[in-house]
mmCIF file of C-alpha atoms and ligand atoms in Angstrom:
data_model
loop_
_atom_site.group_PDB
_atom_site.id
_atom_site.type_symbol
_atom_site.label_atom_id
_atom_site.label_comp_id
_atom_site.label_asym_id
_atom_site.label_seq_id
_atom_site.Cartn_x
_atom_site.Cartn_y
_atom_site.Cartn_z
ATOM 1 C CA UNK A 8 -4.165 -55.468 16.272
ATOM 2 C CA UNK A 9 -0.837 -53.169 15.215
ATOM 3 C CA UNK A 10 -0.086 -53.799 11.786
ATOM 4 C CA UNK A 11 3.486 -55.289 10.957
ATOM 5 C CA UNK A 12 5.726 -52.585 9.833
ATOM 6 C CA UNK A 13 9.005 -51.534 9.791
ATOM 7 C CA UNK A 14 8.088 -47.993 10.979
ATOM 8 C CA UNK A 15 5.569 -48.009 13.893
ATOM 9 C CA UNK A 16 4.285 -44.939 12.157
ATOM 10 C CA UNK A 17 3.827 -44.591 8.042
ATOM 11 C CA UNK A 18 3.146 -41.287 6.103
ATOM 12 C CA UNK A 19 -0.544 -42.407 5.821
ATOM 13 C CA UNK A 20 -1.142 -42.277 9.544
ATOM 14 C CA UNK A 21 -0.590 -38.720 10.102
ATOM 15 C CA UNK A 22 -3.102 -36.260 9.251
ATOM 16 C CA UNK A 23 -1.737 -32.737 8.360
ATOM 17 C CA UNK A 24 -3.376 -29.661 9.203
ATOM 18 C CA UNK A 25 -2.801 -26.224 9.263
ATOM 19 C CA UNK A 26 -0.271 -26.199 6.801
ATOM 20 C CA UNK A 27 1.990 -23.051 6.014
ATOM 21 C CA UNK A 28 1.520 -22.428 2.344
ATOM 22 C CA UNK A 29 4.004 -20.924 0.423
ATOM 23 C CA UNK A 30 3.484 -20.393 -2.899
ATOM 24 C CA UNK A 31 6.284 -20.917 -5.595
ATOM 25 C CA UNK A 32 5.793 -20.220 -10.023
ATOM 26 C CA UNK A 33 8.615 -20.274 -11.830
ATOM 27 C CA UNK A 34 8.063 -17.626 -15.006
ATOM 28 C CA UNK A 35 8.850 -18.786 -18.403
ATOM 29 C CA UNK A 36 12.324 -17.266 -19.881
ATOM 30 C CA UNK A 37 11.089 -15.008 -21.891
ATOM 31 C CA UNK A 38 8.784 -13.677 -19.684
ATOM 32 C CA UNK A 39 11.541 -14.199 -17.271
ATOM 33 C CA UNK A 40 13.988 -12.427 -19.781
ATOM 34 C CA UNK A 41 11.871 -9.230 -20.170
ATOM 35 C CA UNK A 42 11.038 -8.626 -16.894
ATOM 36 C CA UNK A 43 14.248 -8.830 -15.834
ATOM 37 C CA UNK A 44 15.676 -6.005 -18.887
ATOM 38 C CA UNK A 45 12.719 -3.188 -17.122
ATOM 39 C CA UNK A 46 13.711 -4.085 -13.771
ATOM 40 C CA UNK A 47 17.406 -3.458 -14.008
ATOM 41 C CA UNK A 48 16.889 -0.513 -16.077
ATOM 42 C CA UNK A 49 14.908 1.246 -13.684
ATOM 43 C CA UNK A 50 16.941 -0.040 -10.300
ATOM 44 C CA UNK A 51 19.733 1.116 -12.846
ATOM 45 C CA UNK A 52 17.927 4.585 -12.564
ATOM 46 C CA UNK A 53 17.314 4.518 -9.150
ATOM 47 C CA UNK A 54 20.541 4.035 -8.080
ATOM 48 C CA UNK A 55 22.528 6.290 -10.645
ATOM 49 C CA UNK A 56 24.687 8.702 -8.516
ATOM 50 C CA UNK A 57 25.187 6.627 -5.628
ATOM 51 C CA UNK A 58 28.341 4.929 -5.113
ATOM 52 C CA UNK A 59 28.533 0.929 -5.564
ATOM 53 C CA UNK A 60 27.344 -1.036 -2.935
ATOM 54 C CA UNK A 61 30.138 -2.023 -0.268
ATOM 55 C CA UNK A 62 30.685 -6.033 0.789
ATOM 56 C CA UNK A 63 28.053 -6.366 3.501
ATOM 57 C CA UNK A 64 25.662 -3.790 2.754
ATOM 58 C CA UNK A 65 22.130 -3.774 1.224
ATOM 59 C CA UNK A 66 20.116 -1.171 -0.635
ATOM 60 C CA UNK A 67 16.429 -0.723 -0.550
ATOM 61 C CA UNK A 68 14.771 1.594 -3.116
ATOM 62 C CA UNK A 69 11.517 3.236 -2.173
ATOM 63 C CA UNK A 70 7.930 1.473 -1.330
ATOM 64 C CA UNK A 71 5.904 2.533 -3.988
ATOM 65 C CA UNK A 72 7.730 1.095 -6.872
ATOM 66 C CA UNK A 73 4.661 -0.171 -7.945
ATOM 67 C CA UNK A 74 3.008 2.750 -8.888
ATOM 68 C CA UNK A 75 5.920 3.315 -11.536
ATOM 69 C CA UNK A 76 5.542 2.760 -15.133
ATOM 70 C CA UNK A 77 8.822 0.410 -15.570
ATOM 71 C CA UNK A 78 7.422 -2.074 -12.725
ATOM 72 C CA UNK A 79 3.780 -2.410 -14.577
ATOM 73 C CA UNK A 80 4.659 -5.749 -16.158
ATOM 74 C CA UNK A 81 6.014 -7.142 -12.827
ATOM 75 C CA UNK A 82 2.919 -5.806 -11.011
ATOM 76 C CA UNK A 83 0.677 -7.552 -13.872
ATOM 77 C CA UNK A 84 2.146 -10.845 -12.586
ATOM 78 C CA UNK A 85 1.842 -10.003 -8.996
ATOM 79 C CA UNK A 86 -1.993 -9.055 -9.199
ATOM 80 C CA UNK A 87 -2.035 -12.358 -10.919
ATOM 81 C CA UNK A 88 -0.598 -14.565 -8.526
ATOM 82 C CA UNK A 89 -2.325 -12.983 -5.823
ATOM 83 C CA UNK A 90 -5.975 -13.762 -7.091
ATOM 84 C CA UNK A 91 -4.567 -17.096 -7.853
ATOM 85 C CA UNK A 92 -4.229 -17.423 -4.453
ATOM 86 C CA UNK A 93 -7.158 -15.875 -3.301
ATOM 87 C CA UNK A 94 -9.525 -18.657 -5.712
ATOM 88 C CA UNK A 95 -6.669 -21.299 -4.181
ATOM 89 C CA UNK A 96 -7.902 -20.525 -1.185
ATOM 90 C CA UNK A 97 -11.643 -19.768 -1.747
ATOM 91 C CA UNK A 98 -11.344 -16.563 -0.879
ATOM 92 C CA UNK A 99 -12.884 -15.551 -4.444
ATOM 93 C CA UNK A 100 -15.495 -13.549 -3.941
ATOM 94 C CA UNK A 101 -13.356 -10.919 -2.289
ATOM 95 C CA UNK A 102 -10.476 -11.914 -5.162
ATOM 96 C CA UNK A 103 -10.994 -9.084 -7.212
ATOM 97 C CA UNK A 104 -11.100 -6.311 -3.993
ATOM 98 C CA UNK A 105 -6.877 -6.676 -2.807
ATOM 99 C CA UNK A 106 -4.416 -3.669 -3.411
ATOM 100 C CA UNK A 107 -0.766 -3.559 -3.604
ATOM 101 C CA UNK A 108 0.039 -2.047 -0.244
ATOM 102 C CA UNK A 109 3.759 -1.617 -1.116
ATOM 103 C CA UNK A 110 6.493 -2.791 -3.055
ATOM 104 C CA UNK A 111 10.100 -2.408 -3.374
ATOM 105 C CA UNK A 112 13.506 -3.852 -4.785
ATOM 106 C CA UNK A 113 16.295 -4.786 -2.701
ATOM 107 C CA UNK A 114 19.668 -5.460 -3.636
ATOM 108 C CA UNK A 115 22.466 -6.995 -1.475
ATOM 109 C CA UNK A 116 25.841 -7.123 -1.723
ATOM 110 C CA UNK A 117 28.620 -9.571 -1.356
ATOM 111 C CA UNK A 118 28.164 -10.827 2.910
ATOM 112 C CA UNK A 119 24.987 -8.860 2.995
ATOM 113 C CA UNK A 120 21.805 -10.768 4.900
ATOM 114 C CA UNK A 121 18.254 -9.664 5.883
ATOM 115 C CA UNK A 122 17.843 -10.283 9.317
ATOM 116 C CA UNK A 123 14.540 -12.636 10.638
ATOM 117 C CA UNK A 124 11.067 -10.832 10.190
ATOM 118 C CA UNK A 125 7.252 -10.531 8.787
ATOM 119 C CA UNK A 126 5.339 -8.208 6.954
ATOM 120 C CA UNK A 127 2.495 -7.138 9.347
ATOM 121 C CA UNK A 128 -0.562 -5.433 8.624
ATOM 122 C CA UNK A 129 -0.959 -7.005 5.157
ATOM 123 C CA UNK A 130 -2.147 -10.624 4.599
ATOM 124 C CA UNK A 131 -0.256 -11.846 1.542
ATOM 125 C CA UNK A 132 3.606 -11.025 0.644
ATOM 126 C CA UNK A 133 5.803 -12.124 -2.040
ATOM 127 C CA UNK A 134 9.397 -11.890 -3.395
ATOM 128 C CA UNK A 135 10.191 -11.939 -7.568
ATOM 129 C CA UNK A 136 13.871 -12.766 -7.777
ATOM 130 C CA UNK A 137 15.658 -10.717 -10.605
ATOM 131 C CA UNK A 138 19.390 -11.679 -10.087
ATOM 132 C CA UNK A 139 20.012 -15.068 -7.385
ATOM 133 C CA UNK A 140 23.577 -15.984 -7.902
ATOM 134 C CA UNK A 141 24.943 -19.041 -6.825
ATOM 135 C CA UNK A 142 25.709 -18.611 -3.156
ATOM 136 C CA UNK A 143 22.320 -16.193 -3.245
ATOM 137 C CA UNK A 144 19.622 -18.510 -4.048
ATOM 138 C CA UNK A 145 17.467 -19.117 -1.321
ATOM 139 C CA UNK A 146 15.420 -17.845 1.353
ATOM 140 C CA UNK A 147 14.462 -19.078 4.558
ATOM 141 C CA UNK A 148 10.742 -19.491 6.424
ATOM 142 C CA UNK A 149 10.332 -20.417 9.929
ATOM 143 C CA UNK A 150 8.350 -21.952 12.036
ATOM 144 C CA UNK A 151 4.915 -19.690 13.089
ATOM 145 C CA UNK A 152 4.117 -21.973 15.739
ATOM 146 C CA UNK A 153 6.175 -20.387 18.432
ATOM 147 C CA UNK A 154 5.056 -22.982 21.045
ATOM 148 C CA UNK A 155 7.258 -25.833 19.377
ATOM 149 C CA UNK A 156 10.458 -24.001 20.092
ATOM 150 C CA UNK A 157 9.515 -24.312 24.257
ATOM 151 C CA UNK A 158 10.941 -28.000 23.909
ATOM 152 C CA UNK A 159 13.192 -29.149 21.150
ATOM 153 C CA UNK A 160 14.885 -32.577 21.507
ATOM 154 C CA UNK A 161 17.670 -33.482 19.330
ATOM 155 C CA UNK A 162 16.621 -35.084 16.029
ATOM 156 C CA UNK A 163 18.460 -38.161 14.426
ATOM 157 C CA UNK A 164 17.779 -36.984 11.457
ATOM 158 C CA UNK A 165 16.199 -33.003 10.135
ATOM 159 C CA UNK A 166 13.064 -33.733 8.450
ATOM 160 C CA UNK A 167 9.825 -31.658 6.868
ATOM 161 C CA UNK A 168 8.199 -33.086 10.151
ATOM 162 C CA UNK A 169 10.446 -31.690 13.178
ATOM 163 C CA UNK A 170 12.119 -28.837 11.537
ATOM 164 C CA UNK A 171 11.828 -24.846 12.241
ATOM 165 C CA UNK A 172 13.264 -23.901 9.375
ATOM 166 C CA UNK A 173 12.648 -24.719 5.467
ATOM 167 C CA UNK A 174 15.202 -23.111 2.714
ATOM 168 C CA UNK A 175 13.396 -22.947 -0.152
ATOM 169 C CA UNK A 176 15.956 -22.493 -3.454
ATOM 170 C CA UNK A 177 14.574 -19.933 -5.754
ATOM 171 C CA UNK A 178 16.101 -18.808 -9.742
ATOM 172 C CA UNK A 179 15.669 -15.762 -11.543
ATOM 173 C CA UNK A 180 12.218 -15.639 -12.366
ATOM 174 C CA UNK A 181 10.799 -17.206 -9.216
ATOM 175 C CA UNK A 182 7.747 -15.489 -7.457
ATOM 176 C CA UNK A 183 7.459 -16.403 -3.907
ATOM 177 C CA UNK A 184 3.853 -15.884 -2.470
ATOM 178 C CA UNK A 185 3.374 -16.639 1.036
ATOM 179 C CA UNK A 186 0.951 -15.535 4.731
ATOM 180 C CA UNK A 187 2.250 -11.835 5.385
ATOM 181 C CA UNK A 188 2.613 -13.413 9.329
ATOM 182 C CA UNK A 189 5.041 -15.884 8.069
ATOM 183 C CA UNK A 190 8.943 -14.981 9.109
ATOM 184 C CA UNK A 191 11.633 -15.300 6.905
ATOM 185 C CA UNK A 192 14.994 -14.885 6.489
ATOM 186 C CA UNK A 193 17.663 -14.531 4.182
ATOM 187 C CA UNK A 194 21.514 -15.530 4.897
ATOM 188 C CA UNK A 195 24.381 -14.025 3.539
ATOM 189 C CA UNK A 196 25.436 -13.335 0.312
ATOM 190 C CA UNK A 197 28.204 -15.816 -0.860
ATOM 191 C CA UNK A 198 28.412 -14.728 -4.417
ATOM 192 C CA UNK A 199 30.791 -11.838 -5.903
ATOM 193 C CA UNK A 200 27.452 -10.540 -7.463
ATOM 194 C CA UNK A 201 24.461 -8.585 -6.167
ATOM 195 C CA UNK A 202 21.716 -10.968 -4.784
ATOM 196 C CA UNK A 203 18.072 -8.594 -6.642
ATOM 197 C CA UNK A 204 14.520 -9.455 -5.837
ATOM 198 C CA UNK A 205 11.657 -7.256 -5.953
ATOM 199 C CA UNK A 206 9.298 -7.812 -2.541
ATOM 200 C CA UNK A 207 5.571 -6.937 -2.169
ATOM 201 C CA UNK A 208 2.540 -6.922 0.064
ATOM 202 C CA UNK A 209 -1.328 -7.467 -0.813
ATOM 203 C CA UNK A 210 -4.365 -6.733 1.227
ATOM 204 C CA UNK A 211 -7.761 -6.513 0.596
ATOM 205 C CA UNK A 212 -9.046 -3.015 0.136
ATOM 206 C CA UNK A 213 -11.997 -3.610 1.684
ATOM 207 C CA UNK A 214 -10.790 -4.739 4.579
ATOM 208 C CA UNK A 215 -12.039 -1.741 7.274
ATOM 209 C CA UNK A 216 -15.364 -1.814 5.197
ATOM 210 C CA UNK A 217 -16.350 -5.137 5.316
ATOM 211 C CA UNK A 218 -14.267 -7.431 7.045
ATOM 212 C CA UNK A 219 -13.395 -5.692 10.522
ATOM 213 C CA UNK A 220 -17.174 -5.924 11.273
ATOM 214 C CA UNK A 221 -17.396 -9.245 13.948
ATOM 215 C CA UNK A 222 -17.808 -12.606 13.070
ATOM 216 C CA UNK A 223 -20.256 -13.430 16.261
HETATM 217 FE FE1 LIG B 326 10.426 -9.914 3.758
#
């Protein structure tokens, strides 16, 4: 017997699985506030000689701002989240055995983007967002399941369910955590200011010593 409805099909008929996790903590403002001072000092440093960044154009500082001094707070956080993650998951009894692979700020201009990709060879990445002006406040993910693009019908109506693309808004002091494998994107800048976020990977050290071996 169908039950009367409206909808033929309600929320609590569909049974998700293999869901796409991104992870999203917004830091407290003072936290937010402080971080924020060291970062900008030392992109401040970074960048001192080199002329101001044209409409359209990005900068990238080095990978290995993580090993400086000035990024130690911001790295705190980052180990943080990441073993957060890692228990989230039940992953914790290799929690404690991940490295910071890389890291590095980027800043991007007025019209400036960052074209569609993923962060192989690592299994967790993550964005902090220093400066997100209006205009420069989100980031897109997109679909991992390539097979759904083979047929796309035209939807009535975009939805969680039968979209490829989610824009998730983020604010200074956002930390983005998300599947290294996961593509993303970022549109163009549409604010006067520079768009600054600090992007990382995490994998776990271990990982040729103990879990390469086979699972069969
Ligand atoms: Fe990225």
């Amino acid at each position: 017997m169908v039950k009367e409805s409206n909808r033929w099909m309600e929320a609590s008929d569909v049974i998700p699985m293999f869901p796409s996790l991104v992870w999203k903590i917004q830091f407290e403002a003072s936290l937010r506030d402080a971080l924020a001072r060291g970062i900008l000092a030392a992109l401040a440093d970074m960048r001192r000689g080199l002329p101001p960044l044209e409409a359209g154009r990005g900068w990238q500082s080095g990978q290995a701002v993580h090993e400086r001094e000035d990024f130690r707070d911001l790295v705190s956080c980052v180990r943080r989240g990441v073993t957060s993650i890692l228990r989230f998951l039940r992953f914790l009894r290799i929690g404690d055995a991940f490295e910071i692979t890389a890291c590095w700020a980027t800043v991007l201009a007025k019209g400036a983007a960052h074209k569609i990709h993923s962060h192989p060879n690592n299994f967790l990445s993550g964005v902090y967002y220093v400066c997100t002006p209006p205009g420069a406040d989100a980031i897109n993910f997109h679909d991992p399941r390539r097979q759904t693009a083979v047929i796309r019908p035209p939807v009535v109506e975009l939805t969680a369910d039968n979209t490829d693309q989610v824009v998730v808004k983020v604010r200074n002091g956002t930390l983005l955590m998300f599947p290294s494998f996961l593509e993303h994107s970022v549109d163009a800048n549409l604010s006067e200011e520079e768009r600054i976020s600090v992007s990382f990977n995490a994998m776990f050290s271990s990982f040729t010593q103990q879990l390469s071996k086979p699972l069969w």
